[in-house]
Each structure stands twice: as structure tokens, then as C-alpha cells.
mmCIF file of C-alpha atoms in Angstrom:
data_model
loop_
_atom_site.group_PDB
_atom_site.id
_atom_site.type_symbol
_atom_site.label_atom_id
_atom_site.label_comp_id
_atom_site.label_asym_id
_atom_site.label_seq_id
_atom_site.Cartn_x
_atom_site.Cartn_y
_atom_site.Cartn_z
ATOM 1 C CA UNK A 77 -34.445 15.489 39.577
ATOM 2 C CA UNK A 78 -32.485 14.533 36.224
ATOM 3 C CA UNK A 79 -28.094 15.364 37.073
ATOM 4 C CA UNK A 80 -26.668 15.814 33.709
ATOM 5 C CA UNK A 81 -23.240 15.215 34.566
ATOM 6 C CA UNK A 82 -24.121 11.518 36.088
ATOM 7 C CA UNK A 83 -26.056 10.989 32.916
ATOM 8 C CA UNK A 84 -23.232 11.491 30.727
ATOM 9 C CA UNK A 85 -20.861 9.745 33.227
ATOM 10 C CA UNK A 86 -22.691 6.413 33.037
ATOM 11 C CA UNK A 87 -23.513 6.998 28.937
ATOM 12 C CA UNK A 88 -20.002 7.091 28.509
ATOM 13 C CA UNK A 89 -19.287 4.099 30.355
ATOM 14 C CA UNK A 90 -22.081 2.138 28.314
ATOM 15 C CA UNK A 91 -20.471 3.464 25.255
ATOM 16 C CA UNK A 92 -16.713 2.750 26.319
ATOM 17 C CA UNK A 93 -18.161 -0.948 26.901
ATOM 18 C CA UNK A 94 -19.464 -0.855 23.358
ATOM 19 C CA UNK A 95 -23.378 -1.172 24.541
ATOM 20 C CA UNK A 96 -24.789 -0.229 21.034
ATOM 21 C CA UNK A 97 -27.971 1.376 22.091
ATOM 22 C CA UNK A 98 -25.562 4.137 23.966
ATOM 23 C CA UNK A 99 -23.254 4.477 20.864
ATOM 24 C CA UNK A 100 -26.422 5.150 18.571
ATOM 25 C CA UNK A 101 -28.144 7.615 21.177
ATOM 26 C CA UNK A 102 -24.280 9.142 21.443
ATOM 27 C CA UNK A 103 -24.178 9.232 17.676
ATOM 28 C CA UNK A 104 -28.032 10.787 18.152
ATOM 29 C CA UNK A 105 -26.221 13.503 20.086
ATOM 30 C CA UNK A 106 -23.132 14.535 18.708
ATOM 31 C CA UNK A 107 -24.160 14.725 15.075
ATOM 32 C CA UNK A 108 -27.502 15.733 14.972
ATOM 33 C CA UNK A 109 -26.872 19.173 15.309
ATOM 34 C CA UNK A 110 -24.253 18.844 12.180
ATOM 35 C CA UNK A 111 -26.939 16.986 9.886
ATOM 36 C CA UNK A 112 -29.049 19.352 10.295
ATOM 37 C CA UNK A 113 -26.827 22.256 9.429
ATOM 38 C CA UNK A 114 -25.443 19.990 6.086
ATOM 39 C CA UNK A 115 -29.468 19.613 5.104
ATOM 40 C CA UNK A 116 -30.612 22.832 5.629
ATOM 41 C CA UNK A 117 -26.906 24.297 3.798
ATOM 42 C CA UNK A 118 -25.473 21.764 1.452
ATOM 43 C CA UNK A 119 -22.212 22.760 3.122
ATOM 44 C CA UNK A 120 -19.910 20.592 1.093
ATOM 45 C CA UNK A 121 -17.260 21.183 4.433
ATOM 46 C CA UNK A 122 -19.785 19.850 6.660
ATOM 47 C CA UNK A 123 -20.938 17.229 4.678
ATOM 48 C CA UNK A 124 -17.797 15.578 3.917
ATOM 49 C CA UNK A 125 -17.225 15.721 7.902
ATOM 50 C CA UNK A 126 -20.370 14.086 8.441
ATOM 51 C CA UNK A 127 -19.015 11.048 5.934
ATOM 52 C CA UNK A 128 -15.553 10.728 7.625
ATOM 53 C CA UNK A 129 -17.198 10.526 11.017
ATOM 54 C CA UNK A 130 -19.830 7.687 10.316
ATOM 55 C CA UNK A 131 -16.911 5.825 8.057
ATOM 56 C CA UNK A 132 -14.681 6.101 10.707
ATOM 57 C CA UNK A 133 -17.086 5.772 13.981
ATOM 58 C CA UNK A 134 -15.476 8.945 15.605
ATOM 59 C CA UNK A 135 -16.537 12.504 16.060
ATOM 60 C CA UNK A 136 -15.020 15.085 18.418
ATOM 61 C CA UNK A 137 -13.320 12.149 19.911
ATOM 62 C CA UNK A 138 -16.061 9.952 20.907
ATOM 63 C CA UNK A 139 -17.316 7.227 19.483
ATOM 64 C CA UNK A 140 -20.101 6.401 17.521
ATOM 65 C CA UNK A 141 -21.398 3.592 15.204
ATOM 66 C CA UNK A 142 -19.418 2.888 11.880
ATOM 67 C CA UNK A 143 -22.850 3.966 9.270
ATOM 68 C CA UNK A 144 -21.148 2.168 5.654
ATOM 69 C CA UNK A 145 -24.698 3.631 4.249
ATOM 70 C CA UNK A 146 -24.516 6.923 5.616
ATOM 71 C CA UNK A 147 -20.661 7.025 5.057
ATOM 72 C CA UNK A 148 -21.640 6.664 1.159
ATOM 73 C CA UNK A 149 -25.090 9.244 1.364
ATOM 74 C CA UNK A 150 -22.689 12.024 3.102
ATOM 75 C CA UNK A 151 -19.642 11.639 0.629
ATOM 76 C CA UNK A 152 -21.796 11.206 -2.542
ATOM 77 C CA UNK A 153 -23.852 14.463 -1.495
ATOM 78 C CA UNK A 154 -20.675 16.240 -0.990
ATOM 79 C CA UNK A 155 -19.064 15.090 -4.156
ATOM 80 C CA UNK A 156 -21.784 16.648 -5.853
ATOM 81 C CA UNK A 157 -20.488 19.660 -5.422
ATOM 82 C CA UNK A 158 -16.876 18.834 -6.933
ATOM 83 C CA UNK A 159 -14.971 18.115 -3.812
ATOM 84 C CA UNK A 160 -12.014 16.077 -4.768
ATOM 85 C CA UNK A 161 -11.489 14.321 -1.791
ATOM 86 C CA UNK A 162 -14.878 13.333 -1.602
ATOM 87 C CA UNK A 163 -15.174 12.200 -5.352
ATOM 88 C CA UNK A 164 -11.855 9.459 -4.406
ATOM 89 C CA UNK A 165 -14.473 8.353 -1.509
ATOM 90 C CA UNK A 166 -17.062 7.606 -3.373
ATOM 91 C CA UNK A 167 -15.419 5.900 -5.716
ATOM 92 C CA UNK A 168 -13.955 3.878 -2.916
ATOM 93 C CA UNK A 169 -16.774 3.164 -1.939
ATOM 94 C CA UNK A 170 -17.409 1.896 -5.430
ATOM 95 C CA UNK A 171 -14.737 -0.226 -5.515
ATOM 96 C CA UNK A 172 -15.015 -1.602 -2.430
ATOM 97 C CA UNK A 173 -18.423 -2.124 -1.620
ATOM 98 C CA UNK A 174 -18.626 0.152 1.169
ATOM 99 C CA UNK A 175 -22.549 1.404 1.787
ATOM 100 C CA UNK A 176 -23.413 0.211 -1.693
ATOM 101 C CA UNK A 177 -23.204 -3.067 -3.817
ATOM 102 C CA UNK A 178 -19.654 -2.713 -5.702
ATOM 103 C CA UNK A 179 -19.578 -1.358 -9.328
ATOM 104 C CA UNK A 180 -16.330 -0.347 -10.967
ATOM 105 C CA UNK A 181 -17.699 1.339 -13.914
ATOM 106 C CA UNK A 182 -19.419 3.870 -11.009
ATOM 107 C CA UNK A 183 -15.976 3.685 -9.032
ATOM 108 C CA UNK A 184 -13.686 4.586 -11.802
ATOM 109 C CA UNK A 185 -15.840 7.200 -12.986
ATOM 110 C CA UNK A 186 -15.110 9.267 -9.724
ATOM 111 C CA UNK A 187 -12.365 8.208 -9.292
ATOM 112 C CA UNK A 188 -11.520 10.220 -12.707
ATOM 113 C CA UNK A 189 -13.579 13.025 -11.395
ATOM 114 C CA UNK A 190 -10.797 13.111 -8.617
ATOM 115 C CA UNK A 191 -7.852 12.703 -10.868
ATOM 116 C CA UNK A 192 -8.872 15.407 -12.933
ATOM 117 C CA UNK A 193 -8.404 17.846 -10.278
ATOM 118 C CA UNK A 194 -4.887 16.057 -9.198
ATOM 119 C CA UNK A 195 -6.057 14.093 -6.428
ATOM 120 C CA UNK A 196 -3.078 11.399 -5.881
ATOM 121 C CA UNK A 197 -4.868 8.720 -4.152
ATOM 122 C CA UNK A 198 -7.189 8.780 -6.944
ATOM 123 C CA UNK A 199 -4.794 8.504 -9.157
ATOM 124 C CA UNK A 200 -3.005 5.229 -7.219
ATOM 125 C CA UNK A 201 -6.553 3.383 -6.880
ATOM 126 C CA UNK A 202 -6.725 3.736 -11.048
ATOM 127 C CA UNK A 203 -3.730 2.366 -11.288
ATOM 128 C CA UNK A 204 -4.921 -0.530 -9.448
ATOM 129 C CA UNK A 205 -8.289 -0.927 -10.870
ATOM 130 C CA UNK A 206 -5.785 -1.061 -14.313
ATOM 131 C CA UNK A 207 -3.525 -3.469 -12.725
ATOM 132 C CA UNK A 208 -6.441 -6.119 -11.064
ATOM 133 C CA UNK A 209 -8.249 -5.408 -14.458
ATOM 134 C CA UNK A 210 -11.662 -4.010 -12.700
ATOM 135 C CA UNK A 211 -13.610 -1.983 -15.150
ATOM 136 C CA UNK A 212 -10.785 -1.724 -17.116
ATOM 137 C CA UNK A 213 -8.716 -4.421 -18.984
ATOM 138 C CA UNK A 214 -5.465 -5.571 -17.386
ATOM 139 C CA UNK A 215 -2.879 -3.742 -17.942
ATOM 140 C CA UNK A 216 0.440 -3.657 -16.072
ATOM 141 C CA UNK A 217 1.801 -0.604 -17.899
ATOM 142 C CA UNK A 218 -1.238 1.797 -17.559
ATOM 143 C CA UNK A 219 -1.450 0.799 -14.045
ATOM 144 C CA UNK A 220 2.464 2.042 -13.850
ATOM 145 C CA UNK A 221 1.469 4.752 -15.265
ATOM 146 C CA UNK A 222 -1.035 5.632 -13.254
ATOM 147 C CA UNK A 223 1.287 4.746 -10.189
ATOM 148 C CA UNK A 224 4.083 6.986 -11.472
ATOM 149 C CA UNK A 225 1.591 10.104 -12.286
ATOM 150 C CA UNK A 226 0.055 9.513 -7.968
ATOM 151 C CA UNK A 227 4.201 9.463 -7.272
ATOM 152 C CA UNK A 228 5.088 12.306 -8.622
ATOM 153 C CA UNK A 229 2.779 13.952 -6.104
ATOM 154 C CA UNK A 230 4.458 12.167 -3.251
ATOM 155 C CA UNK A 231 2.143 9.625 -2.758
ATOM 156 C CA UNK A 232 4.135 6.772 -0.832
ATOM 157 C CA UNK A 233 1.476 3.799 -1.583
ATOM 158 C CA UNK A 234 1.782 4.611 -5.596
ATOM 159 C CA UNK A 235 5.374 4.486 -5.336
ATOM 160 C CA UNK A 236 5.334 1.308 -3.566
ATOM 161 C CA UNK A 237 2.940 -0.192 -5.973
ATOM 162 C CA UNK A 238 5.098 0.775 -8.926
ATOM 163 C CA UNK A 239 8.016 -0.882 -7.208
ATOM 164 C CA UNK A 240 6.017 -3.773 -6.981
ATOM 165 C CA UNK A 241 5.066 -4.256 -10.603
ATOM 166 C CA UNK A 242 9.228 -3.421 -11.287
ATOM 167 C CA UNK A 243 9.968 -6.602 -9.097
ATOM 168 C CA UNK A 244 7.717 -8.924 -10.404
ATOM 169 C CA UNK A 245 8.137 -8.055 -13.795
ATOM 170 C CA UNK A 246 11.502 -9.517 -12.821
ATOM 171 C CA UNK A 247 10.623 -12.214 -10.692
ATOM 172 C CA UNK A 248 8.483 -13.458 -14.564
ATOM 173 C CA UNK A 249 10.825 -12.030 -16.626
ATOM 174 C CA UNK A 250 14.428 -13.464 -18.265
ATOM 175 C CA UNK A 251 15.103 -9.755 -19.134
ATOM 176 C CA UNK A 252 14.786 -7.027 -16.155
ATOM 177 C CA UNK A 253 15.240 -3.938 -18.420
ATOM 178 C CA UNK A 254 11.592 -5.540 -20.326
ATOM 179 C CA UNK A 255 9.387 -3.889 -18.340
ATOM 180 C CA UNK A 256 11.158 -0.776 -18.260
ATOM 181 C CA UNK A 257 11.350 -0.439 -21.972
ATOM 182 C CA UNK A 258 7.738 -1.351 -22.460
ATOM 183 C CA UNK A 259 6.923 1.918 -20.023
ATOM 184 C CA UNK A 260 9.600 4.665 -21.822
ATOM 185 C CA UNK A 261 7.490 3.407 -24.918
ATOM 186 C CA UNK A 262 4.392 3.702 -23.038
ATOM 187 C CA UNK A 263 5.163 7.255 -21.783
ATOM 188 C CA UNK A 264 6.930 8.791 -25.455
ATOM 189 C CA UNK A 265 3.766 7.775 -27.385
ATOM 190 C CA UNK A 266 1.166 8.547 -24.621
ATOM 191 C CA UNK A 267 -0.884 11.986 -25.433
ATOM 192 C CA UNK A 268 -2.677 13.010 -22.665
ATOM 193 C CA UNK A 269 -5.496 14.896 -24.746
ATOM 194 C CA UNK A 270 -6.359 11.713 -26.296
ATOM 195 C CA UNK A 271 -8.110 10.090 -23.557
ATOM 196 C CA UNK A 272 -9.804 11.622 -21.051
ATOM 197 C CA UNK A 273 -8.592 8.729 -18.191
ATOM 198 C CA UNK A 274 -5.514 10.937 -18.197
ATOM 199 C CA UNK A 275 -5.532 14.311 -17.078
ATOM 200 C CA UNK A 276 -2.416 16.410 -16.336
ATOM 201 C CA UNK A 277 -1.224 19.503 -17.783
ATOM 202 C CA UNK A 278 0.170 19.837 -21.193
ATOM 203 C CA UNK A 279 3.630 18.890 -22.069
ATOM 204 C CA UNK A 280 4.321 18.546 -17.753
ATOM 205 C CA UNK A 281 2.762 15.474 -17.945
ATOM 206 C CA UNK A 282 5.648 13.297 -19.914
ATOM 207 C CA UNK A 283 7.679 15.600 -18.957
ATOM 208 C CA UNK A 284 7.081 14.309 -14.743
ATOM 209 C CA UNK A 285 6.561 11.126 -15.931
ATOM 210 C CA UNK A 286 9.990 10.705 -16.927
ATOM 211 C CA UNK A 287 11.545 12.364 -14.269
ATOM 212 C CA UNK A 288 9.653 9.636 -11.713
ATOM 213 C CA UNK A 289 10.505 6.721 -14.225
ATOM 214 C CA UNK A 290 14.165 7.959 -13.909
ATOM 215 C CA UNK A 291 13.908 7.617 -9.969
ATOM 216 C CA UNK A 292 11.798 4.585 -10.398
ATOM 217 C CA UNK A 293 15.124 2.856 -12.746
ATOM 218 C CA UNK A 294 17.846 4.006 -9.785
ATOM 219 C CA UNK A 295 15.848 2.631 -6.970
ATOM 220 C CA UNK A 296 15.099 -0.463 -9.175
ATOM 221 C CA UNK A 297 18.655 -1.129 -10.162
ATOM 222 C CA UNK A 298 19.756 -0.608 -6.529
ATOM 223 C CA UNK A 299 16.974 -3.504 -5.358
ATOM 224 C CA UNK A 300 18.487 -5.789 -8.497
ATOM 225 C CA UNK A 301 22.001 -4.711 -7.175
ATOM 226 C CA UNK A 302 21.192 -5.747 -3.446
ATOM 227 C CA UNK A 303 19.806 -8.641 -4.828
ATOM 228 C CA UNK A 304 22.980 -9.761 -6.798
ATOM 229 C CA UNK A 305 24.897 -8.933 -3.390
ATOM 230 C CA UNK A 306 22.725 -11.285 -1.539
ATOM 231 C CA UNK A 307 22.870 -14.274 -3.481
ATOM 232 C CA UNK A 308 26.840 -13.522 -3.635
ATOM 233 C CA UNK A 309 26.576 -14.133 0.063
ATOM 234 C CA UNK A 310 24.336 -16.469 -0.110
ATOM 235 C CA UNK A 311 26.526 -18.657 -2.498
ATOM 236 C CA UNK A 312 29.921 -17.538 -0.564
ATOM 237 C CA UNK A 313 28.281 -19.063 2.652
ATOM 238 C CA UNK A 314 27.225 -22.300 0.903
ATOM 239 C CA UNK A 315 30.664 -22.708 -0.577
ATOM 240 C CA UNK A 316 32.111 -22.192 2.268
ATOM 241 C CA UNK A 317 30.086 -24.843 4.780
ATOM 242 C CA UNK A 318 30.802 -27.226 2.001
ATOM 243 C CA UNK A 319 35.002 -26.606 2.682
ATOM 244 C CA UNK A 320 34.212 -26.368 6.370
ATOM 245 C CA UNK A 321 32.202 -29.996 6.031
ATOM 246 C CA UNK A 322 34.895 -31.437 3.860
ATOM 247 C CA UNK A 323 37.633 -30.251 6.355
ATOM 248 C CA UNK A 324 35.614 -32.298 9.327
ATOM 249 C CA UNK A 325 35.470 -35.000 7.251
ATOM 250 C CA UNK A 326 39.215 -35.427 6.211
ATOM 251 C CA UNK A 327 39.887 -34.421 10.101
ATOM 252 C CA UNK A 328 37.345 -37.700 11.463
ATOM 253 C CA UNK A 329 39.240 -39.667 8.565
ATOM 254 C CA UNK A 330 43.281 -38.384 10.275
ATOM 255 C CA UNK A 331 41.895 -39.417 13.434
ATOM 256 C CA UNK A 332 40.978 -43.092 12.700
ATOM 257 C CA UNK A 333 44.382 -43.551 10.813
ATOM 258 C CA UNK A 334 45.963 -42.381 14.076
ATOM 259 C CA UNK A 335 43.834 -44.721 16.092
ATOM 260 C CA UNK A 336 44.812 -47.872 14.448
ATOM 261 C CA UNK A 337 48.610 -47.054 15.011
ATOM 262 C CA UNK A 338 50.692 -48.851 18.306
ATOM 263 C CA UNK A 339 51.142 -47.045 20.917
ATOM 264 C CA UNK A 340 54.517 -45.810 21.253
ATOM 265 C CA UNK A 341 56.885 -46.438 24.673
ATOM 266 C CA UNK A 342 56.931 -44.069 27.619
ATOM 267 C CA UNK A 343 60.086 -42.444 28.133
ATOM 268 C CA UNK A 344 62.223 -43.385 30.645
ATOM 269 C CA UNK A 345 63.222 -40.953 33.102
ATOM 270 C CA UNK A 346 67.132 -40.223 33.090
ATOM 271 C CA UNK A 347 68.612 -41.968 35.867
ATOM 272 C CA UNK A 348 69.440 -40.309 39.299
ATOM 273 C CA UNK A 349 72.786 -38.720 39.150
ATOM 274 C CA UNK A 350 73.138 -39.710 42.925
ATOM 275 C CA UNK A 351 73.117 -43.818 41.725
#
């Protein structure tokens, strides 16, 4: 007589041990149920969790087998529909190869899909695509751009990239205000109803730009600051171990002259009042 509970018992072991028969019968189980809800529906909800659990090989806490194609089928179905978050995902996938052969043209187009509707990490992975020149050509400022438009949405990654391009512009550059310049420029003659990469509200768009290009110049002049305070100690501590080495030296030198000198008497003791 079949006992469920033993059944599961020992399918959870196999699958805890990574036995990949058990973690596709598991996947069989747990999700079978949800595809066919998303087919018969075209839930967009239920199709985008469909794509996070096969992309990340979890569902409802178990685990299942990581499905790149069926990762890429579940979040291109749902970005169908518009969903933002599912439009970045399949232009990750895009990018990145994941459950289809890379294409950037493909990935950037949905990644602007995404952007259009404000979607920050979107916005960063342009930004990259500009700055790695994939799809588009290389461009350190539009990538900045890009960064600075994800950053003013809090997006920590897009503000760490833009950092990034701030301190190698210096570590290439004899002038560290260059690269700053070349963005105010960038951003003052930049109409967002011009190209159709860009998509942000109105006059908000320069008008955030600026405000995270301000931020952007404070935290960069505190890194060059920090920098100038480091090679300060740097240099102090170098000067000073060449005084400290000099001082041993002259001290070795005193101590030879004072070697090569006679020996001087011992005193004698005072004589013994009693003699």
C-alpha cells in the first residue's frame, strides 16, 4: 500500500543530494499545476513566476532544476504583455546568452522597452551595453548617462558604475575635471525627444540629471581628496624611514669611532680612612 509521507520523505532526500531525476519529477510536481494555469490564462503574474523559478531553481522553497530555456519562454511570454520587469529579463537574457544564443540588437531593444516605463536596472544594463560598446558604439558618456538616469532611482549598481567611469577617467586622464565637463556638455545639449533610447519626462529629465551629476562631483572630489591624503601619508612615511635609516646609519658609524678609541683607566677606590 503506497505511504505518501515516506514517499516524499525519501524524494526529498534524493533531491537534497542533488539526484537529478528527483529534482525534475520535484520540478514535475510543484509547477505543473502553475503552467497550466499561465497556458490556459496568459496570467502575466504567473508567468513571470514561472520564469524566476526555473532561472533561479527554487519554488515554494524547494528546489528544482535551473531551465535557461524555459527561464527565457516564461519571461518572453510575459513580456508580451508589457511587464517591465520581465522586458529587463529578457533582454538579459539577450545580453547574456541565457536560454538563447546572445544578440544585443534583441537585448537592447527590451531593454528600452523597460526603460521606457522607468525600470532602473534597465536603465544600468544600457549604460553598460554603451560603455562595453555591444549593439551600440562605445561611448563612455552615454553610458554615464545612462548610469546617472538608473541612479537617480536609487539604483546602487548604476551609481557604482558611474563612479567607476569618474575614476578611471582619472586614472587615463592628466585633467580630472575632463570627464566631468564632457558630461555637463553631454547633459545641457541632450533632448530627450530626440531619440527614443532616452525616455524620461519632459524638462525632469536634465533637470535629475544634474542634480545626480552634482552628487556624482562631491562624492568624486571626496575619492580625489582621500586620494591626495593617502599619498601625503604615503610620502610622509617614506620620508620618514629614509631619516629613521639615515639616523641608524650615522649611529653604526658613532659606534665604530668609539670602538677604535683606548680604553680609559678604572678608578681607583679612595683609600680606607682607617689606613
Amino acid at each position: 500500500m503506497p505511504n505518501a509521507a515516506k514517499s516524499a520523505y525519501w524524494l526529498g532526500r534524493a533531491v537534497a543530494a542533488g539526484y537529478r531525476p528527483a529534482l525534475y519529477f520535484n520540478e514535475h510536481l510543484l509547477l505543473k499545476p502553475l503552467v497550466t494555469a499561465a497556458e490556459a490564462t496568459g496570467n502575466p503574474t504567473t508567468e513571470y513566476q514561472l520564469a524566476l523559478a526555473y532561472y533561479r531553481g527554487r519554488y515554494d522553497g524547494q528546489t528544482i532544476p535551473i531551465r535557461p530555456g524555459k527561464t527565457f519562454y516564461w519571461f518572453h511570454r510575459c513580456a508580451e504583455s508589457g511587464n517591465a520587469a520581465a522586458e529587463f529579463s529578457v533582454g538579459y537574457c539577450y545580453q547574456f546568452g541565457f536560454g538563447t544564443a546572445i544578440n544585443y540588437q534583441h537585448a537592447a531593444h527590451w531593454y528600452t522597452l523597460s526603460a521606457k516605463q522607468h525600470n532602473s536596472a534597465a536603465e544600468n544594463n544600457i549604460g553598460m551595453m554603451h560603455q562595453r560598446g555591444e549593439f551600440y558604439p562605445k561611448s563612455d558618456t552615454k553610458a554615464a548617462v545612462w548610469f546617472l538616469l538608473s541612479s537617480s532611482q536609487g539604483d546602487a549598481m548604476a551609481k557604482k558604475n558611474f563612479q567607476g567611469l569618474l575614476q578611471s577617467d582619472i586614472v587615463q586622464s592628466p585633467h580630472p575635471t575632463q570627464f566631468i565637463g564632457r558630461m555637463q556638455r553631454a547633459i545641457r545639449q541632450y533632448n530627450p525627444d530626440s531619440d527614443a533610447n532616452l525616455m524620461i519626462a519632459g524638462g525632469l529629465y536634465q533637470q535629475i540629471l544634474e542634480q545626480q551629476l552634482k552628487a556624482a562631483k562631491a562624492d568624486h572630489d571626496q575619492w580625489v581628496l582621500q586620494q591626495q591624503q593617502e599619498q601625503q601619508e604615503e610620502q610622509q612615511q617614506a620620508e620618514q624611514a629614509q631619516e629613521d635609516a639615515q639616523q641608524q646609519q650615522q649611529d653604526d658609524a658613532d659606534g665604530q669611532d668609539a670602538g677604535d678609541q683606548p680604553d680609559e683607566a678604572a678608578p681607583e677606590p679612595e683609600p680606607d680612612p682607617g689606613e
